[in-house]
Coordinates of C-alpha atoms and ligand atoms in Angstrom, one line a residue:
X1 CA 0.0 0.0 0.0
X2 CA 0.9 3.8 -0.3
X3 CA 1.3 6.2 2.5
X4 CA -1.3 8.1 2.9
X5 CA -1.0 11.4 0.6
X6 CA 1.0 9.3 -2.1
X7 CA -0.5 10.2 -5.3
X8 CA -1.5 7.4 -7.1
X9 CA 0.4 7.9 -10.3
X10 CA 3.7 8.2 -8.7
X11 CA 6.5 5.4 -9.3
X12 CA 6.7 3.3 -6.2
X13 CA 10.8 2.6 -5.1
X14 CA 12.0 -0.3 -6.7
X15 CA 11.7 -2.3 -3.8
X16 CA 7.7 -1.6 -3.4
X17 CA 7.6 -2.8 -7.3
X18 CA 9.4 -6.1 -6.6
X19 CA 6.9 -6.6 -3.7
X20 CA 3.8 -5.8 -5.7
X21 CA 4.8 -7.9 -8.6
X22 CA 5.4 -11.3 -6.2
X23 CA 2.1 -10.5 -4.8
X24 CA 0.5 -10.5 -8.5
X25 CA 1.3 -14.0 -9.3
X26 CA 0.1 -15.4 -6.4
X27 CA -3.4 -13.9 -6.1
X28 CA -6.1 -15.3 -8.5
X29 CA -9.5 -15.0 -8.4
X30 CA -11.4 -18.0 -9.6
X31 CA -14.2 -16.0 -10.8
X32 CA -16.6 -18.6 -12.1
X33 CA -16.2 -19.9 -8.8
X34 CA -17.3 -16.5 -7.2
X35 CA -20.1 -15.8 -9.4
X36 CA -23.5 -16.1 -7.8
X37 CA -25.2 -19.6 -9.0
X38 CA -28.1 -17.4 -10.8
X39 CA -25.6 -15.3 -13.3
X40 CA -24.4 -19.2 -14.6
X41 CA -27.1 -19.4 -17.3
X42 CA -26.0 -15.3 -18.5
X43 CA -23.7 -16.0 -21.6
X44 CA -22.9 -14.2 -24.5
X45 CA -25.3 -15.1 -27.2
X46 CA -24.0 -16.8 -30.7
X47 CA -26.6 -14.4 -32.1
X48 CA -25.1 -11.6 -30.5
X49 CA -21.9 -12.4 -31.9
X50 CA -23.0 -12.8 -35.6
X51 CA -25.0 -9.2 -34.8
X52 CA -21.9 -7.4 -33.9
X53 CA -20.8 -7.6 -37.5
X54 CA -23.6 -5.7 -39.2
X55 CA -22.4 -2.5 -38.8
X56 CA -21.0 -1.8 -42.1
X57 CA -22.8 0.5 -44.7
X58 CA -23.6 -2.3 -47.5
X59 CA -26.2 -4.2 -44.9
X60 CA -29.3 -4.0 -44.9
X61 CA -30.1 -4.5 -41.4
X62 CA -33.6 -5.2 -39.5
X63 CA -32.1 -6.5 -36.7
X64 CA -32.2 -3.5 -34.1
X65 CA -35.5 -3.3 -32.6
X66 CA -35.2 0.7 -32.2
X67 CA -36.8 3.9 -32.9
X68 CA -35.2 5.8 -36.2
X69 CA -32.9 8.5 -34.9
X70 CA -34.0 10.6 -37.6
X71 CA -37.6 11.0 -36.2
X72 CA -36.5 11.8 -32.8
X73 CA -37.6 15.2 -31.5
X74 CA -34.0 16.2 -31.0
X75 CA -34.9 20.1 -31.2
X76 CA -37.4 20.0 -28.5
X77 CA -35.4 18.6 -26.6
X78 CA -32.5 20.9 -27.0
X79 CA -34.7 24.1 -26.7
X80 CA -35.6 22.2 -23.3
X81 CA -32.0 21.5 -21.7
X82 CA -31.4 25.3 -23.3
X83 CA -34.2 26.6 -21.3
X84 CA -32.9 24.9 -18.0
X85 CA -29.3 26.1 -18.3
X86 CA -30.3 29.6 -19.2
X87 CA -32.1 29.6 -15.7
X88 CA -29.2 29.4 -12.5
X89 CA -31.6 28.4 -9.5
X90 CA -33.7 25.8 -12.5
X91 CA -29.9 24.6 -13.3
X92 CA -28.9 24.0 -9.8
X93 CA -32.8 21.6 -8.9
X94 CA -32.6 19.8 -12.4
X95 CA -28.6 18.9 -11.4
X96 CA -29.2 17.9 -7.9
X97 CA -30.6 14.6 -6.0
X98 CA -34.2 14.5 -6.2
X99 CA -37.4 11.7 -5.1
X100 CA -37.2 8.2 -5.7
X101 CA -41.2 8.6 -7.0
X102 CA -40.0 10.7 -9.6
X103 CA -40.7 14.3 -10.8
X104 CA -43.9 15.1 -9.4
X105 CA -45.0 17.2 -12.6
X106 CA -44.4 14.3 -14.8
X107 CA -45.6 11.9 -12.7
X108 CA -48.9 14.3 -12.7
X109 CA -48.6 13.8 -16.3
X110 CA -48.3 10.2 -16.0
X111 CA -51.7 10.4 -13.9
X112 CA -53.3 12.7 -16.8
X113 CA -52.3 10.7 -19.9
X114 CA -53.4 7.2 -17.7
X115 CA -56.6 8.7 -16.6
X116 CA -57.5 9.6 -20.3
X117 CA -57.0 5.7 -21.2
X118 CA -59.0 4.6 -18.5
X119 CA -56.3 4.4 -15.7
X120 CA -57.3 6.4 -12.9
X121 CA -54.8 6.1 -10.6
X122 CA -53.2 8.8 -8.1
X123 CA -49.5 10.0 -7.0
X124 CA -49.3 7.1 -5.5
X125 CA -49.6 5.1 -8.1
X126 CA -46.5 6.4 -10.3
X127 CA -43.1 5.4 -9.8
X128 CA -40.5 7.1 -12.2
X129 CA -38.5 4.4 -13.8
X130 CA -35.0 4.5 -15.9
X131 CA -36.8 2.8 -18.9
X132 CA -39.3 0.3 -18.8
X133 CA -36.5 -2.4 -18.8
X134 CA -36.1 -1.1 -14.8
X135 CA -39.7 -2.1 -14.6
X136 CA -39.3 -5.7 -15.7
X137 CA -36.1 -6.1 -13.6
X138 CA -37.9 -4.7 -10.4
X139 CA -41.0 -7.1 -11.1
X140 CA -38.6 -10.1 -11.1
X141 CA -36.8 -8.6 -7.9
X142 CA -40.1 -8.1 -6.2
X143 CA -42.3 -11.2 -7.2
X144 CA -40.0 -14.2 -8.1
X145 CA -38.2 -16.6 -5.8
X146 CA -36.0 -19.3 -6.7
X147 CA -37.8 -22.0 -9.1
X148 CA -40.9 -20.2 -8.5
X149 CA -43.2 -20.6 -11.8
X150 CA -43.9 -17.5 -14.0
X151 CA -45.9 -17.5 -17.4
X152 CA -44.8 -15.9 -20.3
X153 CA -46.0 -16.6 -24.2
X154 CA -43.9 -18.3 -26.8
X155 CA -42.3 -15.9 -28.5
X156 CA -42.0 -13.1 -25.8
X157 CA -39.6 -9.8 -25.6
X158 CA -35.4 -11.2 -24.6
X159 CA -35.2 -8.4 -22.7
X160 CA -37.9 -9.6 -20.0
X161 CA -36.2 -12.9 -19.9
X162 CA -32.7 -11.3 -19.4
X163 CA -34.1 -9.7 -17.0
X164 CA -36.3 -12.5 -15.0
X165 CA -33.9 -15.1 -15.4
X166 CA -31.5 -14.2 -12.7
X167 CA -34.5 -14.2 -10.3
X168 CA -33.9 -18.0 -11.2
X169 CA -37.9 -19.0 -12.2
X170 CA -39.0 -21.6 -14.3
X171 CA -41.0 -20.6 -16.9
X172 CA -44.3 -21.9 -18.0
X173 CA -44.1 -20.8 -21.8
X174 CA -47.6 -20.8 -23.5
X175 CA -47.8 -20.5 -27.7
X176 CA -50.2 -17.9 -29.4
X177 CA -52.2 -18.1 -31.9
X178 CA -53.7 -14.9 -34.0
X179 CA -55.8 -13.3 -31.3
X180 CA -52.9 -13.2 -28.3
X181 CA -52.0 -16.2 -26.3
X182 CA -54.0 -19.5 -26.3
X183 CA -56.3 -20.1 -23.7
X184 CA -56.1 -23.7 -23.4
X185 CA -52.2 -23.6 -22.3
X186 CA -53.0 -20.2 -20.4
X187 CA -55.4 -21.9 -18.0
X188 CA -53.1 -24.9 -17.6
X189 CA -50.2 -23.0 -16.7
X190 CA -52.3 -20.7 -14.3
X191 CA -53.5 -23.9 -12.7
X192 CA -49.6 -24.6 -11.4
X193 CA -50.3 -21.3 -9.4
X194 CA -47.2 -19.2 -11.5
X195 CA -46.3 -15.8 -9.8
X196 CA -47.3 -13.7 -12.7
X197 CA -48.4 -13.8 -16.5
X198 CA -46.2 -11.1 -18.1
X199 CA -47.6 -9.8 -21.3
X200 CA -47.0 -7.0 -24.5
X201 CA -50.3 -7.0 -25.5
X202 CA -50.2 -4.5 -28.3
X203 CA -48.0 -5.4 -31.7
X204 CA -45.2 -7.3 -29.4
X205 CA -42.1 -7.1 -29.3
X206 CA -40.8 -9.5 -31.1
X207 CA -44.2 -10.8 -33.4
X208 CA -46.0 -7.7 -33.6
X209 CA -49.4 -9.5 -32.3
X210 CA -52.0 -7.8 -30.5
X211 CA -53.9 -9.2 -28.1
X212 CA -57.7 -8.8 -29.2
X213 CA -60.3 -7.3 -26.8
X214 CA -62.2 -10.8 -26.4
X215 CA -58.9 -12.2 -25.2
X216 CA -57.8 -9.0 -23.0
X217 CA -61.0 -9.9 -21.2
X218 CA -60.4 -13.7 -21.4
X219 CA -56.9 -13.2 -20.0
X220 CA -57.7 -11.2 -17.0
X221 CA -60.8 -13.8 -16.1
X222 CA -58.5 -16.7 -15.8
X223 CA -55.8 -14.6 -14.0
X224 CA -58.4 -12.9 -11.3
X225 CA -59.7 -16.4 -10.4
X226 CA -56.4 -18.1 -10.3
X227 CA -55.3 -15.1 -8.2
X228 CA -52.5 -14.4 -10.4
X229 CA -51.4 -10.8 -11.4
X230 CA -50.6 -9.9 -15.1
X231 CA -47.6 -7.8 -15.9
X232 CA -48.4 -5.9 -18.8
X233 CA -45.7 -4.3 -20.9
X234 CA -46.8 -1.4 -23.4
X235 CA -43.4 -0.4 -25.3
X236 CA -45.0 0.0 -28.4
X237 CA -48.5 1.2 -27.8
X238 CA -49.0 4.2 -28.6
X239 CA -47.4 2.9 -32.4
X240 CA -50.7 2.1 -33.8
X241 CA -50.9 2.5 -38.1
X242 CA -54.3 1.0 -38.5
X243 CA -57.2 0.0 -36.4
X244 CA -59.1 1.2 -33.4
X245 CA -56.6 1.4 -30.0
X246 CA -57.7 -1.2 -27.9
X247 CA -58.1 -0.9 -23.9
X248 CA -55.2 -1.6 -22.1
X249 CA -55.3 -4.8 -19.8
X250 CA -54.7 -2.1 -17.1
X251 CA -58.1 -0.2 -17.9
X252 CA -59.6 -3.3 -18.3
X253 CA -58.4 -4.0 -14.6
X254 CA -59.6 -1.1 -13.7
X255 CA -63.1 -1.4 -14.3
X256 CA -63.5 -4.8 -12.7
X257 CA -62.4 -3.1 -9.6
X258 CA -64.3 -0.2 -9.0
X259 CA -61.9 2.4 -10.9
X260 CA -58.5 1.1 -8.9
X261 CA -56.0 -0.6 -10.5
X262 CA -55.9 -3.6 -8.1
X263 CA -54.4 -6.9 -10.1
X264 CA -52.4 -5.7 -13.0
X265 CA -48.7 -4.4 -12.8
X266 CA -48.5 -1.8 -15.7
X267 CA -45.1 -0.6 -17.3
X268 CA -44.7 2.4 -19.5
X269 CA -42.3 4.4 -21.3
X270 CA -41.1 7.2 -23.3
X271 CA -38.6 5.3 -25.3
X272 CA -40.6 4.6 -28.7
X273 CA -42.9 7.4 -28.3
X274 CA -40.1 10.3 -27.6
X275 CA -36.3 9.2 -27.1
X276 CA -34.9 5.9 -25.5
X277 CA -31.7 7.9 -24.2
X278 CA -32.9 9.7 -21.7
X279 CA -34.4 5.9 -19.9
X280 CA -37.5 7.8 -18.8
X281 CA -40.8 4.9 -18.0
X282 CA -42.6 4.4 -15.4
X283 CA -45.3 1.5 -13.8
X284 CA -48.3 1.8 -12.1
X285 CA -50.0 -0.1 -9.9
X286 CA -51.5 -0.6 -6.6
X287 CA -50.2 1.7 -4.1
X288 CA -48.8 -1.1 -1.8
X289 CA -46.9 -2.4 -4.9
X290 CA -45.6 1.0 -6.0
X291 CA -44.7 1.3 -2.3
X292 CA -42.4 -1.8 -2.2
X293 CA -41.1 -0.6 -6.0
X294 CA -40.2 2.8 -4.5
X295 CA -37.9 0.8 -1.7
X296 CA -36.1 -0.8 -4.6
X297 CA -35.5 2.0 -6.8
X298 CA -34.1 3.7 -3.5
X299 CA -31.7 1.1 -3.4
X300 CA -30.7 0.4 -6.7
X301 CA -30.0 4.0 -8.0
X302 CA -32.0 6.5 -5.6
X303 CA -34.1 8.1 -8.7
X304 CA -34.4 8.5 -12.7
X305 CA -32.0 11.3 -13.9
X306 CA -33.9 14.7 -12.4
X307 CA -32.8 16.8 -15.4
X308 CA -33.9 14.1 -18.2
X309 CA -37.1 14.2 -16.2
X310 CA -37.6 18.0 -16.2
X311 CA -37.0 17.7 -19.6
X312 CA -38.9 14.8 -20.8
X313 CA -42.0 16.5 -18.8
X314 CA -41.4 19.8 -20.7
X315 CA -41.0 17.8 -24.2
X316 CA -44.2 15.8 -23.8
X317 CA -46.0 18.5 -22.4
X318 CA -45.6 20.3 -25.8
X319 CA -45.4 17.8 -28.3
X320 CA -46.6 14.3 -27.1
X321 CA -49.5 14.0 -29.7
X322 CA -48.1 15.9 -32.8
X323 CA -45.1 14.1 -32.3
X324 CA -47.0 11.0 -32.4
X325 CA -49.3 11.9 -35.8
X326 CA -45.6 11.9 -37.3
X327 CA -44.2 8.4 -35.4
X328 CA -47.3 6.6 -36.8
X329 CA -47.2 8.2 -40.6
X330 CA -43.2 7.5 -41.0
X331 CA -43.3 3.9 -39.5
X332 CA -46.7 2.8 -41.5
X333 CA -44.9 3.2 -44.5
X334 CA -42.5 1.6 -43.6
X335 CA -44.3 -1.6 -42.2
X336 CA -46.3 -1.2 -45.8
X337 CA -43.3 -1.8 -47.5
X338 CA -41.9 -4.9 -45.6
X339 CA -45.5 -6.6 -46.3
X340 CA -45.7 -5.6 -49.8
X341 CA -42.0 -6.9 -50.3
X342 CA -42.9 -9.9 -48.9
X343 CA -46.1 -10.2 -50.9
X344 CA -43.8 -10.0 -53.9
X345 CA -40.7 -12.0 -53.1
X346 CA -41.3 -14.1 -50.6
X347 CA -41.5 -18.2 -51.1
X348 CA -43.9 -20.8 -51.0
X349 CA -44.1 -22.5 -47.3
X350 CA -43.0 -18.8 -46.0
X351 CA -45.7 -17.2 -43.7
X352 CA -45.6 -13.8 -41.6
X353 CA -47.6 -11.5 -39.6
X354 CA -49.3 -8.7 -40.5
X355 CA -48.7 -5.7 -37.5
X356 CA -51.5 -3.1 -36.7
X357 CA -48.5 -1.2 -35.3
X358 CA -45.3 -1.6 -33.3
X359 CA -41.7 -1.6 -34.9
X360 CA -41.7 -5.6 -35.8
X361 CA -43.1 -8.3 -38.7
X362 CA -42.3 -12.0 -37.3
X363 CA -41.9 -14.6 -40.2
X364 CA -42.3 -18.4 -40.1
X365 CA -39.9 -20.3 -42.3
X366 CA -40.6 -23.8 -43.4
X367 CA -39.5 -26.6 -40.6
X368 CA -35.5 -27.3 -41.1
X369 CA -34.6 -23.6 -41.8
X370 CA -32.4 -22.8 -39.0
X371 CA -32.5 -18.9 -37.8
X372 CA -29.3 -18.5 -36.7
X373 CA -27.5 -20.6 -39.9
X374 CA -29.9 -18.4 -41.8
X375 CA -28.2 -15.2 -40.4
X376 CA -24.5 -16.3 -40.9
X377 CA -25.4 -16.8 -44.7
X378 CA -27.6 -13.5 -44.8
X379 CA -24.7 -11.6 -43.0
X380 CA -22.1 -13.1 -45.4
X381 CA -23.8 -13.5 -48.5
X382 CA -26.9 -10.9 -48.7
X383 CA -25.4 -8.3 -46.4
X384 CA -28.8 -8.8 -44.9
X385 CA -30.0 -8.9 -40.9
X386 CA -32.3 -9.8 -38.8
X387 CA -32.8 -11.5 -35.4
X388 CA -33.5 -15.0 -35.0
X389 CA -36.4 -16.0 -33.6
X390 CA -35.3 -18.6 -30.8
X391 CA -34.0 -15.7 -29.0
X392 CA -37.4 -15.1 -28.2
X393 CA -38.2 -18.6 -26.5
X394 CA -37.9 -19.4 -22.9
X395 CA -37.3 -22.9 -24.4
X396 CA -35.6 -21.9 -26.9
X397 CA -37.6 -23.5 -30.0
X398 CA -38.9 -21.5 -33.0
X399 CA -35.9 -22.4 -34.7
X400 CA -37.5 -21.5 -38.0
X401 CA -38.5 -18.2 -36.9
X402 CA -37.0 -14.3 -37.5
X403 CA -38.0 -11.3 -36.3
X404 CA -37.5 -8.2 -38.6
X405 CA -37.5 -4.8 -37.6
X406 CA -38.7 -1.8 -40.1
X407 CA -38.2 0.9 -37.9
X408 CA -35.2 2.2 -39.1
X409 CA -34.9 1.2 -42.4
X410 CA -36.0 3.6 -45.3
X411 CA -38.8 2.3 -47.7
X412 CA -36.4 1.5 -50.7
X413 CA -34.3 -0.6 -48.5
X414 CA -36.4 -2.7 -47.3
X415 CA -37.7 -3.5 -50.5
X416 CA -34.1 -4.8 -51.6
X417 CA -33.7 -5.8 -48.0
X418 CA -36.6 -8.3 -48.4
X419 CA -35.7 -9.2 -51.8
X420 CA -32.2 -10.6 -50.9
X421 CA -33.6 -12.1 -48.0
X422 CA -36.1 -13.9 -49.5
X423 CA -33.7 -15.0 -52.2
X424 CA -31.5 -16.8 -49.5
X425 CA -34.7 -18.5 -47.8
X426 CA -35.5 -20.3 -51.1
X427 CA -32.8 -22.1 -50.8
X428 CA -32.8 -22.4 -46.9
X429 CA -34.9 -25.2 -46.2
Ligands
LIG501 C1 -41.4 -5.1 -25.2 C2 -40.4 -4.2 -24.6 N1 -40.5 -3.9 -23.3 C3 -39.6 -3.1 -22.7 C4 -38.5 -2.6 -23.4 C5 -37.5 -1.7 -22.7 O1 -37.6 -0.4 -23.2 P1 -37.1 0.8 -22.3 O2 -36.3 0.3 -21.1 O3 -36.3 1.6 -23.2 O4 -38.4 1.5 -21.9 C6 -38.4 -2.8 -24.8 C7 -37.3 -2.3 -25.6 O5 -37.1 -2.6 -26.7 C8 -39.4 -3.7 -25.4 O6 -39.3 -4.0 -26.7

């Protein structure tokens, strides 16, 4: 060690350097050893490898599942930060420690924009949230114990089983069908007494399907008897291109309970609809929920960012619905392309869905077309991507399955984007 006061760039003496380096071969750390039992199962994905090579200007990729960077409200946002800085005492609050609930003015918002989707829920209902992705972790945190069942559909978001898995819970994976998931395996799984059913009902993340009202409502009468609560995840929304908005499983909750949100956990966020960077989402639910989610924000990182709060509050205040009108025109013709591409080019024996909304199409290849060999080829020969869909299984089937993002791509591209692919799965199978 160095005296106290040493600075910790100088050059030890030459003795002090012999000592240091003895020590260094001796100590090792047998880290896999170490590691807690639950982080065994959290390897680097072969997928993730073959993904870090698409950035290079000749592919064609639709393998990110993010919002175009050239639709984000960047000037708003600046005039916002501007607005802040230009103000000493506003500077010195939006720089400084602030609530674990979160900013009260956007959690009024929060309450607002709920309330006008059926939601009525109070202050007390609103924890602030670095991205919905906190939300997911928290829920696993909060509800799952080791080997403790939880139910999630087959295909379902990675990111909610990256961030379950740890918890260590054995998943009860239930298939879908064209209306949400099926209610045959639903009421199975609920009858093992699972800790939660975690849903994306709207144009999901990764097979754009939207749960349809009849099912909402079917859903939430199996849960409420089996006493089961349903996580619902709304990432994508507000991202609706045709069709009436349906009620969220939230509202729905709501009016089976006298106007409280009582047995759904609902998470919310501002990445698709505004700007992913500034991790600003939120979830509501019951109060004594919220309460315990509050103690675990405190002790994770005290509080969302109080300036990207300020700001995001500002922003949406302003611009949350024109900003929208301009989200949904941009990405519809963009999902209009990838279906009539498709339409065009694609082969016999290939099938795919057809998104009301969202960011994603999902397609089926014919049985014995391996995803993941599928995106070595379309990397190396096509200069094509996607994601494979096995990613998206707890168990890891669906094999033959890809999920294809349109989101950033430009109309053009993803018509040669779909051509090469569909070119290579011809001769997949
Ligand atoms: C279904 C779904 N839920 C949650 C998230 C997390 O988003 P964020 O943490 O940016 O709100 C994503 C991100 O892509 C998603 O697709």
């Amino acid at each position: 060690m160095f005296a106290r006061g040493t600075k910790c760039n100088a050059r030890p003496p030459e003795n002090d350097t012999k000592l240091l380096i003895r020590r260094r071969s001796t100590v090792s750390v047998d880290w896999g050893h170490v590691f807690a039992g639950r982080v065994g199962g959290m390897t680097a994905s072969e997928i993730r490898e073959l993904l870090k090579l698409i950035d290079r200007p000749e592919i064609i990729s639709f393998a990110g599942g993010i919002p175009d960077p050239d639709l984000f409200p960047s000037s708003a946002i600046a005039r916002s930060y501007e607005k802040i800085f230009q103000s000493n005492s506003g500077a010195g609050a939006a720089l400084q420690y602030s609530i674990t609930e979160g900013y009260t003015p956007l959690r009024e918002w929060i309450c607002d924009y709920m309330g006008g989707k059926g939601v009525n829920i109070g202050l007390d209902g609103v924890l602030v949230t670095n991205g919905s992705q906190q939300v997911l972790e928290f829920v696993g945190k909060l509800l799952i114990g080791p080997g403790d069942k939880i139910v999630v559909t087959r295909p379902t978001y990675l990111g909610a089983l990256q961030a379950f898995s740890p918890y260590e819970p054995t998943y009860l994976s239930i298939p879908m069908d064209e209306e949400g998931p099926e209610m045959t395996a639903l009421t199975e799984a609920l009858a093992q007494k699972p800790k939660f059913f975690y849903l994306v009902p709207d144009f999901q993340n990764p097979n754009g399907t939207t749960v349809t009202l009849a099912r909402r409502h079917a859903i939430l009468d199996a849960c409420d008897a089996a006493g089961v609560p349903v996580i619902e995840d709304t990432a994508y929304c507000e991202l609706r291109y045709d069709g009436e908005h349906l009620p969220l499983m939230a509202a729905l909750d709501c009016e089976r309970n006298g106007g409280k949100l009582t047995n759904v956990i609902f998470g919310g966020t501002f990445s698709k609809t505004m700007v992913p960077a500034m991790r600003v989402g939120w979830v509501n639910a019951a109060p004594e929920v919220v309460n315990r989610l509050v103690l675990m924000k405190q002790a994770a990182d005290l509080h969302a960012s109080t300036i990207n709060q300020i700001v995001m509050h500002d922003v949406v205040s302003q611009i949350f619905d024109s900003h929208l009108k301009l989200l949904r025109t941009q990405y519809k013709e963009r999902r209009d392309a990838m279906l009539a591409a498709l339409d065009e080019y694609a082969p016999p024996g290939v099938t795919w869905t057809k998104p009301e909304g969202g960011l994603f199409v999902w397609i089926e290849a014919p049985e014995g077309v391996d995803g993941t060999e599928l995106l070595a080829r379309a990397i190396k020969e096509a200069n094509v991507a996607f994601v494979p869909g096995s990613a998206f299984h707890a168990d890891r089937s669906g094999k033959n399955t890809l999920r294809l993002a349109f989101s950033v791509t430009k109309p053009a591209q993803i018509r040669e984007g779909i051509r090469r692919l569909c070119e290579l799965l011809k001769t997949a199978a």
